[in-house]
XYZ file of N, CA and C in Angstrom:
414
model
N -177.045 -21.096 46.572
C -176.060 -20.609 45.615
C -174.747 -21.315 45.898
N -174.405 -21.653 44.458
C -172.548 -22.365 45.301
C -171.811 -21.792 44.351
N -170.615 -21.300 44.643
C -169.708 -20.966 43.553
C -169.038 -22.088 42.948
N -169.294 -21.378 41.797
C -168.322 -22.129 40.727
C -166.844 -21.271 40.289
N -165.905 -21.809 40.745
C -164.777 -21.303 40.389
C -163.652 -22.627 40.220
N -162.864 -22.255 39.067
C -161.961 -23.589 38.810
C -162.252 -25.137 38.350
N -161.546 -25.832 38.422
C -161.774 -27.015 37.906
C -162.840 -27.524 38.989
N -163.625 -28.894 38.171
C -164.221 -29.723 39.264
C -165.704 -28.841 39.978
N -165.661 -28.031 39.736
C -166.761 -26.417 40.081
C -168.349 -27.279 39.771
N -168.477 -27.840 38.816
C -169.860 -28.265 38.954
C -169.915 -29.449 39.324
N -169.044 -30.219 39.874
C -169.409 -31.503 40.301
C -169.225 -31.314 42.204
N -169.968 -32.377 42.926
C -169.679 -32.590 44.383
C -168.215 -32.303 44.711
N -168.644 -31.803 45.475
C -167.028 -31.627 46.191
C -166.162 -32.729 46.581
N -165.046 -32.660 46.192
C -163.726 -33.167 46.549
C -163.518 -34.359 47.729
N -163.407 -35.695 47.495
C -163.057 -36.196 48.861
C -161.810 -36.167 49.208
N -161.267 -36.307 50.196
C -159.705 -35.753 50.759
C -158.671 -37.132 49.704
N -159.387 -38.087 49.395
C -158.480 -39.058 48.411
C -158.818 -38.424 47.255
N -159.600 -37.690 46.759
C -159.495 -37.312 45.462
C -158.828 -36.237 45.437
N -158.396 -35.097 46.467
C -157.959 -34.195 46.237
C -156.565 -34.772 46.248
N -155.833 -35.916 46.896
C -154.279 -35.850 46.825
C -154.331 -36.906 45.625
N -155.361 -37.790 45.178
C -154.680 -37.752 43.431
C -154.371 -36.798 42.238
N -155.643 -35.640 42.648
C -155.312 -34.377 41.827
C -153.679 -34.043 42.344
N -153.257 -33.778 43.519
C -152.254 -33.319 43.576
C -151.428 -34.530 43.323
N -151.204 -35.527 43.299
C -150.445 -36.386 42.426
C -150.291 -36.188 41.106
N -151.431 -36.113 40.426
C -151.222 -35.533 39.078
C -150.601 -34.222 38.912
N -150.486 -33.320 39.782
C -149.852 -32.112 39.464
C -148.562 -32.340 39.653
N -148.301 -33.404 40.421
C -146.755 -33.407 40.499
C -145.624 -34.387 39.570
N -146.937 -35.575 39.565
C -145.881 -35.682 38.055
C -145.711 -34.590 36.922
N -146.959 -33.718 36.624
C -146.093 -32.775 35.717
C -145.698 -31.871 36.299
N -144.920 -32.144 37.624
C -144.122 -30.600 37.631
C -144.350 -29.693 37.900
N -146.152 -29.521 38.384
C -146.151 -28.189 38.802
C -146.327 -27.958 40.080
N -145.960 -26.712 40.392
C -145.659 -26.118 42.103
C -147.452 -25.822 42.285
N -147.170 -26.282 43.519
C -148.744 -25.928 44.146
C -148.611 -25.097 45.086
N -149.557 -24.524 45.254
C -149.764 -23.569 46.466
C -151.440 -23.746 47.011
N -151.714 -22.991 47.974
C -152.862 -23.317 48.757
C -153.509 -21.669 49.326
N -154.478 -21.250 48.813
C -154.987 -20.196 48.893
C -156.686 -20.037 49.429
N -156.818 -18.919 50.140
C -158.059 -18.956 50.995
C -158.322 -17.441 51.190
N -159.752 -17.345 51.021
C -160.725 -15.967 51.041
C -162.004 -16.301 51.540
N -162.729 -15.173 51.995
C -164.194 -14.926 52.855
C -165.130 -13.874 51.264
N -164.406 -13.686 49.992
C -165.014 -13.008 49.704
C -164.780 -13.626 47.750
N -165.467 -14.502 47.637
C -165.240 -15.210 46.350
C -165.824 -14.704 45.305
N -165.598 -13.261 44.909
C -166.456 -12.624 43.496
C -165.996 -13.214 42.601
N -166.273 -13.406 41.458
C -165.574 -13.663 40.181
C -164.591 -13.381 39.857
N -164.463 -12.046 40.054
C -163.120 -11.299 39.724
C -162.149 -10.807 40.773
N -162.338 -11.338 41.909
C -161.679 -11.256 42.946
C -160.469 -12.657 42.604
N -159.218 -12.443 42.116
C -158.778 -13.366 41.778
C -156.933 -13.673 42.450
N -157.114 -12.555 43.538
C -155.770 -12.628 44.088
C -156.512 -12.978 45.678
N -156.769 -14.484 45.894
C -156.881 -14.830 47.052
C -155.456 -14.504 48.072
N -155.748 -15.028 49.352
C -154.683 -14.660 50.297
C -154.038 -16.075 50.296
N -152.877 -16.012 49.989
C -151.969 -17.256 50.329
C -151.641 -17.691 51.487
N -151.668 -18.913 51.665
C -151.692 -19.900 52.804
C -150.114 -20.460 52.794
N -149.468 -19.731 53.428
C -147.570 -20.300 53.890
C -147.272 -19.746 52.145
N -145.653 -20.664 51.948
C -145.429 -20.137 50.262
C -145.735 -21.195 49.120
N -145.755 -20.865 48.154
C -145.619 -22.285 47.358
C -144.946 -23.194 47.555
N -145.446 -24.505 47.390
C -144.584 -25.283 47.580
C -144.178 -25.996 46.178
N -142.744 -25.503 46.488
C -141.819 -25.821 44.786
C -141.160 -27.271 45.051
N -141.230 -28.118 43.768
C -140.120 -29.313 43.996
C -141.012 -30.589 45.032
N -141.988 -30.222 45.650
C -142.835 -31.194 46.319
C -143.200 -32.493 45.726
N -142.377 -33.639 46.786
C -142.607 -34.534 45.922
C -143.632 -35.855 46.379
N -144.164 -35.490 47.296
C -145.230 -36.586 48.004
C -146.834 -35.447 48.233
N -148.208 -35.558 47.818
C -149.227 -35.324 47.644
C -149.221 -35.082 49.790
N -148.953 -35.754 50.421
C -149.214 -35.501 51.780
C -148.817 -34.573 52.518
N -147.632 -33.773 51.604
C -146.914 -32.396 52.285
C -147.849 -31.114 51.739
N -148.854 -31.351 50.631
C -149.667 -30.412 50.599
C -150.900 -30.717 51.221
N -151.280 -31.898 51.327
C -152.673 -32.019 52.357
C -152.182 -31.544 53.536
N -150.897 -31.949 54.078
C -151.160 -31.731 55.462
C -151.087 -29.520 55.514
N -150.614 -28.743 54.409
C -150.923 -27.545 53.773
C -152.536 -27.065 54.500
N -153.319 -27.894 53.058
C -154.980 -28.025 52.980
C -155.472 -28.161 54.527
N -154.987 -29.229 55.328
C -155.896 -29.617 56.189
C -155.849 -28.624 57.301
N -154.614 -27.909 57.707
C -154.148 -26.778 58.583
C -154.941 -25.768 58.178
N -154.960 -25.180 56.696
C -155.647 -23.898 56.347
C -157.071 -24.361 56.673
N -157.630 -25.036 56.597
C -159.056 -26.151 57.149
C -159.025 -25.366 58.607
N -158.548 -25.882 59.118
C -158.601 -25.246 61.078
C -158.440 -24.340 61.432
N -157.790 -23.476 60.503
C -157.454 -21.939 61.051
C -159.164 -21.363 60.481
N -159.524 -21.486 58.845
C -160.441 -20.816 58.137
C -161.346 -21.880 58.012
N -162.161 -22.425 59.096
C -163.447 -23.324 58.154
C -164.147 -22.988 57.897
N -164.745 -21.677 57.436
C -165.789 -21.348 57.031
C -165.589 -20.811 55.778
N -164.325 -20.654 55.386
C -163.561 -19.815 53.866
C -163.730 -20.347 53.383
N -163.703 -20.112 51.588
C -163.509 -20.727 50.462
C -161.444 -21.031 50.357
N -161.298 -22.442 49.964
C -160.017 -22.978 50.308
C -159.840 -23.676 49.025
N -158.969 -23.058 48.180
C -158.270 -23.476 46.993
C -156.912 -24.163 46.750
N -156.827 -24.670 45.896
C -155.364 -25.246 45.773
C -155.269 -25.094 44.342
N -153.684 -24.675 44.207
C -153.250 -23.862 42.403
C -152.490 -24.925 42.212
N -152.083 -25.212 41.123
C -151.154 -25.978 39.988
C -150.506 -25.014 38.658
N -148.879 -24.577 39.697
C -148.250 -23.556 38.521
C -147.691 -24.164 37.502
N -147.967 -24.132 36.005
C -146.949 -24.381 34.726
C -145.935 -23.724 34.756
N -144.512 -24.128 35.400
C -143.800 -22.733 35.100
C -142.906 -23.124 33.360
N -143.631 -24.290 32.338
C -143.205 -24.052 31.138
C -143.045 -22.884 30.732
N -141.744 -22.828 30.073
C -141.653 -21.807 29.345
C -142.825 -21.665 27.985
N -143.235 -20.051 28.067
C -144.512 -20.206 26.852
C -145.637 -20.795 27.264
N -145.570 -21.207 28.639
C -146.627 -21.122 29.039
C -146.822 -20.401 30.504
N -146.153 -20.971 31.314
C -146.014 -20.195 32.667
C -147.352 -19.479 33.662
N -148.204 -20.147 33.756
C -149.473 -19.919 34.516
C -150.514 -20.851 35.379
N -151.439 -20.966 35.760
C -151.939 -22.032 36.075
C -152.667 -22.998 35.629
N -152.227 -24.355 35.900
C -152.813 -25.024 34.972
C -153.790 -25.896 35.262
N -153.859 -26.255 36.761
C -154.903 -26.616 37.906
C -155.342 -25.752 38.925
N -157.038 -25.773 38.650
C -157.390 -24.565 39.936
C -158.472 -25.552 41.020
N -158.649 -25.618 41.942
C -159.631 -26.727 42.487
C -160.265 -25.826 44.000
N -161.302 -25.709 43.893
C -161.786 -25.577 45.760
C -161.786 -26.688 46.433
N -160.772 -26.386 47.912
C -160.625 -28.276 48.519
C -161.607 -27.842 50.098
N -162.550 -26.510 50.192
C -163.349 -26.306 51.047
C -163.898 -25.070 50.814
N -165.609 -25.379 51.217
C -166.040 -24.393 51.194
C -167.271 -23.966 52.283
N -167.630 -22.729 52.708
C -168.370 -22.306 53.684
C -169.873 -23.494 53.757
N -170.159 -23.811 55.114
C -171.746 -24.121 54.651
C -172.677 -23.824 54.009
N -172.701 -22.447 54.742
C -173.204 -21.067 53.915
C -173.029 -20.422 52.492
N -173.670 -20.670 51.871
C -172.793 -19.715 50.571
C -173.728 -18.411 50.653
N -173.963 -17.131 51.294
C -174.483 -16.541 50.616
C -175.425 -15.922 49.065
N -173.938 -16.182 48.618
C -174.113 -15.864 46.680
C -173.914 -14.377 46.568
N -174.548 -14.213 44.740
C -174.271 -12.667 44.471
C -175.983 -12.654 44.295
N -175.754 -10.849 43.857
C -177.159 -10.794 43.001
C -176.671 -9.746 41.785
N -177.463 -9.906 40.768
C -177.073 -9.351 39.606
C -177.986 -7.694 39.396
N -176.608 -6.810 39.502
C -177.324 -5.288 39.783
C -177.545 -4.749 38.167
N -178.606 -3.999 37.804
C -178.846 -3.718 36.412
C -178.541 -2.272 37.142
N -177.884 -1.066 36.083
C -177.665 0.476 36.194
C -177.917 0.561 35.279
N -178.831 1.836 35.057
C -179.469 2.560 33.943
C -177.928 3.306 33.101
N -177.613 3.560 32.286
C -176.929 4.575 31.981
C -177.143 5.426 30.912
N -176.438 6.466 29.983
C -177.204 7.154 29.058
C -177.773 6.743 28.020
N -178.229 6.775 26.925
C -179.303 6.787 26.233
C -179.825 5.049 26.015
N -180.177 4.887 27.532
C -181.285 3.794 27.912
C -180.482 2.266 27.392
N -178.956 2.748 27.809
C -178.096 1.683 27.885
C -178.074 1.057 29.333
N -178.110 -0.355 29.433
C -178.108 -1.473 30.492
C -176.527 -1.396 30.622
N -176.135 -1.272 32.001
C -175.062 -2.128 32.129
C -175.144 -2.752 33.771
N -174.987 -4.207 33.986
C -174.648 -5.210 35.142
C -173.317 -5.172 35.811
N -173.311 -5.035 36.945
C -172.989 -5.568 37.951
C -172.810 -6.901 38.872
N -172.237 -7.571 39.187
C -172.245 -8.672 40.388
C -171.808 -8.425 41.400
N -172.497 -8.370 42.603
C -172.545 -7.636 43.810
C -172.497 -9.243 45.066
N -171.667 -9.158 45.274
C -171.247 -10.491 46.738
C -172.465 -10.367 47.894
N -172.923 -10.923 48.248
C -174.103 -10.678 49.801
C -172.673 -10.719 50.796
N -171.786 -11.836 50.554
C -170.643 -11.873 51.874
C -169.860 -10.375 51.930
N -170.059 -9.323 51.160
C -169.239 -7.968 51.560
C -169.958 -7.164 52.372
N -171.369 -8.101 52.228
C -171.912 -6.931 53.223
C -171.624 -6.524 54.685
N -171.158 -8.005 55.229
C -170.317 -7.686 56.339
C -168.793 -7.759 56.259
N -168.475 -6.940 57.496
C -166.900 -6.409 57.456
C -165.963 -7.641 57.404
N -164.676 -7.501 56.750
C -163.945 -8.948 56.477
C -163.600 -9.524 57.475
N -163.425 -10.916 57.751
C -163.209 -11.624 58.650
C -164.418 -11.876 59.597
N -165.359 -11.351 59.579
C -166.797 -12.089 59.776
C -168.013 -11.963 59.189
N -167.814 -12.689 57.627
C -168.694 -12.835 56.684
C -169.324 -14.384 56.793
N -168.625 -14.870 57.428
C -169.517 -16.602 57.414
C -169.404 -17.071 58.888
């Protein structure tokens, strides 16, 4: 199982030169990056834990790798993202999402069916990594 989350999600992962042209491209347009990391990648789990603060006004791709490569050594077994904020006005959100590491392991989910009343289906997506307590899921 591998997650797919964000840009780039179905292709091979990232080489460390492709990830600082992506962040080249984010910085000619302007947007603030930040660097975010979790043990527990549901779908809708979408407020990862931030890694230091954004970095606003950044103007060389190597002040966020060297970001990436630190959160790398503390968490190698986490899922390790990097954001690209629009702060356009009217638009103001993200406009690049990328995983720049991820566990060997992926666990995965499994998809829970619940009966409910009159012989209505409703699903669930249930993480295998919650099954253990946080901070040693991988």
């Amino acid at each position: 199982m591998r997650v797919t989350q964000g840009t780039f999600c179905y292709l091979p992962d990232l080489t460390d030169e492709q990830i600082r042209k992506q962040l080249q491209y984010a910085i000619n347009n302007g947007w603030a990056l930040s660097v975010e990391y979790t043990d527990d990648p549901h779908p809708r789990n979408s407020y990862w834990e931030m890694w230091g603060l954004p970095l606003f006004d950044v103007k060389d791709p190597a002040t966020v790798m060297f970001e990436v490569q630190e959160c790398r050594k503390q968490y190698p077994n986490y899922y390790i993202k990097v954001l690209a904020f629009n702060s356009t006005k009217g638009i103001e959100s993200t406009a690049l999402s990328f995983i720049v590491n991820r566990p060997v392991h992926e666990p995965g989910f499994v998809l829970k069916r619940i009966e409910s009343n009159d012989r209505v289906q409703r699903y669930t997506v249930h993480s295998y990594a919650t099954e253990k307590p946080e901070g040693s899921r991988y």
